C-alpha cells in the first residue's frame, strides 16, 4: 500500500491532549469549519510506552519520547478520513508541547 502522510496542524487544525494526574485523558481535534472532535478515556504509561484506552473504541499504544516540555507519541492506531466519507486505518504521530 502507498504511504500517505497528512499534517493536520499544517492544514489549520489544532490538537490538544490533556493527561490528567488521575489517569483520565481528553483529546480534542478542531478542524476549521467543523465542530471539535472530543475523545475521552484513560491513559497509562511505563518505560517508553503510553497507552490511551478510549471510551468508545479500541486502545492505542504509542512509543513515547519526552524531551523537556516536548512529548512525542508515535505509532498509535487511529481511523482517519483520507478520502471524503471513508475512514481508513492509520498510524498517528503527535508532537506535543506543554503549555
PDB file of N, CA and C in Angstrom, residues 28-72:
ATOM      1  N   UNK A  28      -8.762  16.557  21.979  1.00  0.00           N
ATOM      2  CA  UNK A  28      -9.674  17.401  21.209  1.00  0.00           C
ATOM      3  C   UNK A  28      -8.995  17.807  19.904  1.00  0.00           C
ATOM      4  N   UNK A  29      -9.655  17.519  18.796  1.00  0.00           N
ATOM      5  CA  UNK A  29      -9.167  17.910  17.472  1.00  0.00           C
ATOM      6  C   UNK A  29     -10.185  18.884  16.894  1.00  0.00           C
ATOM      7  N   UNK A  30      -9.684  20.063  16.501  1.00  0.00           N
ATOM      8  CA  UNK A  30     -10.553  21.081  15.928  1.00  0.00           C
ATOM      9  C   UNK A  30     -10.066  21.389  14.519  1.00  0.00           C
ATOM     10  N   UNK A  31     -10.946  21.174  13.547  1.00  0.00           N
ATOM     11  CA  UNK A  31     -10.659  21.453  12.141  1.00  0.00           C
ATOM     12  C   UNK A  31     -11.480  22.674  11.752  1.00  0.00           C
ATOM     13  N   UNK A  32     -10.862  23.654  11.064  1.00  0.00           N
ATOM     14  CA  UNK A  32     -11.608  24.873  10.697  1.00  0.00           C
ATOM     15  C   UNK A  32     -12.918  24.547   9.972  1.00  0.00           C
ATOM     16  N   UNK A  33     -13.997  25.159  10.446  1.00  0.00           N
ATOM     17  CA  UNK A  33     -15.296  24.994   9.806  1.00  0.00           C
ATOM     18  C   UNK A  33     -16.101  23.799  10.291  1.00  0.00           C
ATOM     19  N   UNK A  34     -15.554  23.025  11.235  1.00  0.00           N
ATOM     20  CA  UNK A  34     -16.247  21.838  11.746  1.00  0.00           C
ATOM     21  C   UNK A  34     -16.268  21.871  13.268  1.00  0.00           C
ATOM     22  N   UNK A  35     -17.259  21.219  13.879  1.00  0.00           N
ATOM     23  CA  UNK A  35     -17.265  21.161  15.344  1.00  0.00           C
ATOM     24  C   UNK A  35     -16.092  20.310  15.843  1.00  0.00           C
ATOM     25  N   UNK A  36     -15.600  20.577  17.049  1.00  0.00           N
ATOM     26  CA  UNK A  36     -14.486  19.799  17.587  1.00  0.00           C
ATOM     27  C   UNK A  36     -14.842  18.321  17.744  1.00  0.00           C
ATOM     28  N   UNK A  37     -13.852  17.474  17.563  1.00  0.00           N
ATOM     29  CA  UNK A  37     -13.969  16.046  17.851  1.00  0.00           C
ATOM     30  C   UNK A  37     -13.313  15.846  19.208  1.00  0.00           C
ATOM     31  N   UNK A  38     -14.067  15.302  20.169  1.00  0.00           N
ATOM     32  CA  UNK A  38     -13.558  15.122  21.521  1.00  0.00           C
ATOM     33  C   UNK A  38     -13.585  13.636  21.861  1.00  0.00           C
ATOM     34  N   UNK A  39     -12.431  13.135  22.289  1.00  0.00           N
ATOM     35  CA  UNK A  39     -12.297  11.732  22.683  1.00  0.00           C
ATOM     36  C   UNK A  39     -11.843  11.707  24.136  1.00  0.00           C
ATOM     37  N   UNK A  40     -12.433  10.815  24.916  1.00  0.00           N
ATOM     38  CA  UNK A  40     -12.037  10.681  26.316  1.00  0.00           C
ATOM     39  C   UNK A  40     -11.726   9.229  26.628  1.00  0.00           C
ATOM     40  N   UNK A  41     -11.009   9.032  27.701  1.00  0.00           N
ATOM     41  CA  UNK A  41     -10.679   7.687  28.140  1.00  0.00           C
ATOM     42  C   UNK A  41      -9.674   7.748  29.269  1.00  0.00           C
ATOM     43  N   UNK A  42      -8.906   6.684  29.416  1.00  0.00           N
ATOM     44  CA  UNK A  42      -7.869   6.628  30.435  1.00  0.00           C
ATOM     45  C   UNK A  42      -6.521   6.407  29.766  1.00  0.00           C
ATOM     46  N   UNK A  43      -5.465   6.793  30.464  1.00  0.00           N
ATOM     47  CA  UNK A  43      -4.129   6.596  29.938  1.00  0.00           C
ATOM     48  C   UNK A  43      -3.280   5.873  30.977  1.00  0.00           C
ATOM     49  N   UNK A  44      -2.286   5.180  30.477  1.00  0.00           N
ATOM     50  CA  UNK A  44      -1.300   4.538  31.352  1.00  0.00           C
ATOM     51  C   UNK A  44       0.036   4.578  30.625  1.00  0.00           C
ATOM     52  N   UNK A  45       1.094   4.591  31.406  1.00  0.00           N
ATOM     53  CA  UNK A  45       2.411   4.663  30.791  1.00  0.00           C
ATOM     54  C   UNK A  45       3.435   3.939  31.624  1.00  0.00           C
ATOM     55  N   UNK A  46       4.419   3.420  30.943  1.00  0.00           N
ATOM     56  CA  UNK A  46       5.530   2.763  31.602  1.00  0.00           C
ATOM     57  C   UNK A  46       6.686   2.679  30.633  1.00  0.00           C
ATOM     58  N   UNK A  47       7.866   3.031  31.105  1.00  0.00           N
ATOM     59  CA  UNK A  47       9.020   2.985  30.216  1.00  0.00           C
ATOM     60  C   UNK A  47       8.834   3.922  29.045  1.00  0.00           C
ATOM     61  N   UNK A  48       8.952   3.387  27.842  1.00  0.00           N
ATOM     62  CA  UNK A  48       8.862   4.190  26.624  1.00  0.00           C
ATOM     63  C   UNK A  48       7.514   4.054  25.920  1.00  0.00           C
ATOM     64  N   UNK A  49       6.482   3.578  26.632  1.00  0.00           N
ATOM     65  CA  UNK A  49       5.166   3.321  26.028  1.00  0.00           C
ATOM     66  C   UNK A  49       4.092   4.119  26.758  1.00  0.00           C
ATOM     67  N   UNK A  50       3.172   4.703  26.000  1.00  0.00           N
ATOM     68  CA  UNK A  50       1.985   5.351  26.548  1.00  0.00           C
ATOM     69  C   UNK A  50       0.777   4.725  25.868  1.00  0.00           C
ATOM     70  N   UNK A  51      -0.199   4.301  26.656  1.00  0.00           N
ATOM     71  CA  UNK A  51      -1.409   3.693  26.108  1.00  0.00           C
ATOM     72  C   UNK A  51      -2.604   4.589  26.407  1.00  0.00           C
ATOM     73  N   UNK A  52      -3.368   4.897  25.356  1.00  0.00           N
ATOM     74  CA  UNK A  52      -4.628   5.610  25.508  1.00  0.00           C
ATOM     75  C   UNK A  52      -5.743   4.589  25.347  1.00  0.00           C
ATOM     76  N   UNK A  53      -6.518   4.404  26.406  1.00  0.00           N
ATOM     77  CA  UNK A  53      -7.654   3.475  26.381  1.00  0.00           C
ATOM     78  C   UNK A  53      -8.902   4.297  26.158  1.00  0.00           C
ATOM     79  N   UNK A  54      -9.427   4.210  24.954  1.00  0.00           N
ATOM     80  CA  UNK A  54     -10.584   5.017  24.568  1.00  0.00           C
ATOM     81  C   UNK A  54     -11.857   4.480  25.186  1.00  0.00           C
ATOM     82  N   UNK A  55     -12.769   5.394  25.466  1.00  0.00           N
ATOM     83  CA  UNK A  55     -14.078   5.010  25.990  1.00  0.00           C
ATOM     84  C   UNK A  55     -14.929   4.355  24.909  1.00  0.00           C
ATOM     85  N   UNK A  56     -14.737   4.778  23.649  1.00  0.00           N
ATOM     86  CA  UNK A  56     -15.648   4.352  22.588  1.00  0.00           C
ATOM     87  C   UNK A  56     -15.070   3.315  21.633  1.00  0.00           C
ATOM     88  N   UNK A  57     -13.751   3.173  21.573  1.00  0.00           N
ATOM     89  CA  UNK A  57     -13.146   2.237  20.623  1.00  0.00           C
ATOM     90  C   UNK A  57     -11.965   1.525  21.271  1.00  0.00           C
ATOM     91  N   UNK A  58     -11.138   0.905  20.464  1.00  0.00           N
ATOM     92  CA  UNK A  58     -10.006   0.149  20.985  1.00  0.00           C
ATOM     93  C   UNK A  58      -8.889   1.065  21.475  1.00  0.00           C
ATOM     94  N   UNK A  59      -7.903   0.468  22.124  1.00  0.00           N
ATOM     95  CA  UNK A  59      -6.769   1.199  22.675  1.00  0.00           C
ATOM     96  C   UNK A  59      -5.766   1.565  21.593  1.00  0.00           C
ATOM     97  N   UNK A  60      -4.988   2.624  21.856  1.00  0.00           N
ATOM     98  CA  UNK A  60      -3.855   2.989  21.012  1.00  0.00           C
ATOM     99  C   UNK A  60      -2.615   3.007  21.877  1.00  0.00           C
ATOM    100  N   UNK A  61      -1.576   2.344  21.399  1.00  0.00           N
ATOM    101  CA  UNK A  61      -0.314   2.297  22.129  1.00  0.00           C
ATOM    102  C   UNK A  61       0.736   3.066  21.330  1.00  0.00           C
ATOM    103  N   UNK A  62       1.419   3.966  22.000  1.00  0.00           N
ATOM    104  CA  UNK A  62       2.390   4.843  21.359  1.00  0.00           C
ATOM    105  C   UNK A  62       3.779   4.635  21.955  1.00  0.00           C
ATOM    106  N   UNK A  63       4.801   4.749  21.125  1.00  0.00           N
ATOM    107  CA  UNK A  63       6.159   4.917  21.619  1.00  0.00           C
ATOM    108  C   UNK A  63       6.247   6.356  22.067  1.00  0.00           C
ATOM    109  N   UNK A  64       6.794   6.596  23.263  1.00  0.00           N
ATOM    110  CA  UNK A  64       6.842   7.976  23.752  1.00  0.00           C
ATOM    111  C   UNK A  64       8.279   8.418  23.986  1.00  0.00           C
ATOM    112  N   UNK A  65       8.501   9.697  23.694  1.00  0.00           N
ATOM    113  CA  UNK A  65       9.778  10.337  23.957  1.00  0.00           C
ATOM    114  C   UNK A  65       9.485  11.683  24.589  1.00  0.00           C
ATOM    115  N   UNK A  66      10.039  11.921  25.769  1.00  0.00           N
ATOM    116  CA  UNK A  66       9.853  13.190  26.454  1.00  0.00           C
ATOM    117  C   UNK A  66      11.200  13.895  26.509  1.00  0.00           C
ATOM    118  N   UNK A  67      11.237  15.128  25.982  1.00  0.00           N
ATOM    119  CA  UNK A  67      12.455  15.928  25.982  1.00  0.00           C
ATOM    120  C   UNK A  67      12.074  17.327  26.442  1.00  0.00           C
ATOM    121  N   UNK A  68      12.343  17.633  27.704  1.00  0.00           N
ATOM    122  CA  UNK A  68      11.931  18.924  28.261  1.00  0.00           C
ATOM    123  C   UNK A  68      10.420  19.029  28.280  1.00  0.00           C
ATOM    124  N   UNK A  69       9.884  20.038  27.605  1.00  0.00           N
ATOM    125  CA  UNK A  69       8.429  20.241  27.541  1.00  0.00           C
ATOM    126  C   UNK A  69       7.806  19.667  26.283  1.00  0.00           C
ATOM    127  N   UNK A  70       8.569  18.871  25.516  1.00  0.00           N
ATOM    128  CA  UNK A  70       8.055  18.295  24.275  1.00  0.00           C
ATOM    129  C   UNK A  70       7.872  16.796  24.431  1.00  0.00           C
ATOM    130  N   UNK A  71       6.666  16.326  24.146  1.00  0.00           N
ATOM    131  CA  UNK A  71       6.332  14.905  24.195  1.00  0.00           C
ATOM    132  C   UNK A  71       5.996  14.450  22.785  1.00  0.00           C
ATOM    133  N   UNK A  72       6.701  13.426  22.309  1.00  0.00           N
ATOM    134  CA  UNK A  72       6.401  12.844  21.001  1.00  0.00           C
ATOM    135  C   UNK A  72       5.783  11.475  21.236  1.00  0.00           C
TER     136      UNK A  72
END
